[in-house]
Coordinates of C-alpha atoms in Angstrom, one line a residue:
G1 CA 0.0 0.0 0.0
I2 CA 1.0 3.6 -0.5
I3 CA 0.2 4.4 3.1
R4 CA 1.4 5.5 6.5
G5 CA 0.1 5.2 10.1
A6 CA -2.4 2.6 11.3
G7 CA -3.1 1.3 7.8
K8 CA 0.6 0.6 7.3
D9 CA 0.8 -1.1 10.7
I10 CA -2.1 -3.4 9.7
I11 CA -0.5 -4.3 6.4
E12 CA 2.9 -5.0 8.1
E13 CA 1.6 -6.8 11.2
N14 CA -0.5 -9.2 9.1
Q15 CA 2.0 -9.6 6.3
L16 CA -0.4 -8.3 3.6
G17 CA 2.2 -6.9 1.2
Y18 CA 4.6 -4.0 0.9
C19 CA 4.1 -0.5 2.1
S20 CA 5.5 2.6 0.5
D21 CA 5.9 6.1 1.8
P22 CA 3.4 8.3 -0.1
N23 CA 5.9 11.1 -0.5
D24 CA 8.7 9.0 -1.9
I25 CA 8.3 8.1 -5.6
Q26 CA 11.3 5.8 -5.5
D27 CA 9.8 3.8 -2.6
I28 CA 6.5 3.7 -4.4
A29 CA 8.2 2.3 -7.5
K30 CA 10.1 -0.2 -5.4
G31 CA 6.8 -1.3 -3.8
F32 CA 5.1 -1.8 -7.2
N33 CA 8.1 -3.8 -8.4
C34 CA 8.1 -6.0 -5.2
M35 CA 4.3 -6.7 -5.5
M36 CA 4.5 -7.5 -9.2
N37 CA 7.2 -10.1 -8.5
I38 CA 5.6 -11.9 -5.6
P39 CA 5.3 -15.6 -6.4
V40 CA 1.8 -17.0 -6.9
E41 CA 1.9 -19.0 -3.7
E42 CA 2.7 -15.9 -1.7
K43 CA -0.1 -14.0 -3.4
E44 CA -2.5 -16.8 -2.3
S45 CA -1.1 -16.6 1.3
I46 CA -1.7 -12.8 1.3
K47 CA -5.2 -13.3 0.0
M48 CA -5.9 -15.8 2.8
R49 CA -4.5 -13.6 5.5
A50 CA -6.5 -10.6 4.2
S51 CA -9.7 -12.6 4.1
Q52 CA -9.1 -13.9 7.7
L53 CA -8.4 -10.4 8.9
M54 CA -11.6 -9.1 7.4
Q55 CA -13.6 -11.9 8.9
E56 CA -12.1 -11.6 12.4
R57 CA -11.1 -8.0 12.9
F58 CA -13.2 -6.0 10.6
N59 CA -16.4 -8.0 10.6
R60 CA -19.4 -5.7 11.3
E61 CA -21.1 -8.2 13.6
N62 CA -17.9 -8.8 15.6
I63 CA -17.3 -5.1 16.0
I64 CA -20.9 -4.5 17.2
N65 CA -20.5 -7.3 19.7
R66 CA -17.2 -6.0 21.0
V67 CA -18.6 -2.4 21.4
D68 CA -21.7 -3.8 23.1
S69 CA -19.6 -5.8 25.5
I70 CA -17.5 -2.8 26.4
L71 CA -20.6 -0.6 26.9
Q72 CA -22.2 -3.2 29.2
T73 CA -19.1 -3.4 31.3
V74 CA -18.9 0.4 31.6
F75 CA -22.6 0.7 32.5
K76 CA -22.2 -2.1 35.2
E77 CA -19.1 -0.3 36.6
Q78 CA -21.0 3.0 36.7
S79 CA -24.0 1.4 38.5
Y80 CA -21.7 0.1 41.2
V81 CA -20.1 3.5 41.7
G82 CA -23.6 5.2 41.9
N83 CA -24.8 2.9 44.7

């Protein structure tokens, strides 16, 4: 990806490809070259890791459940403090 910050961290942590600095044309060219020369097996591995990440971390239902759980915990803690 031609990206910085949290997006770059996600790509690197999950081994989803190569990241380039958006302000460095040489780095962008290097990134394109690297990605074009990835073996087919590695491309398939990247696709599998990306799909798994989407299902586990960015799945709408999972996100809603996590937020709901956090809110329930916060409300329970507040009710104990209020008593």
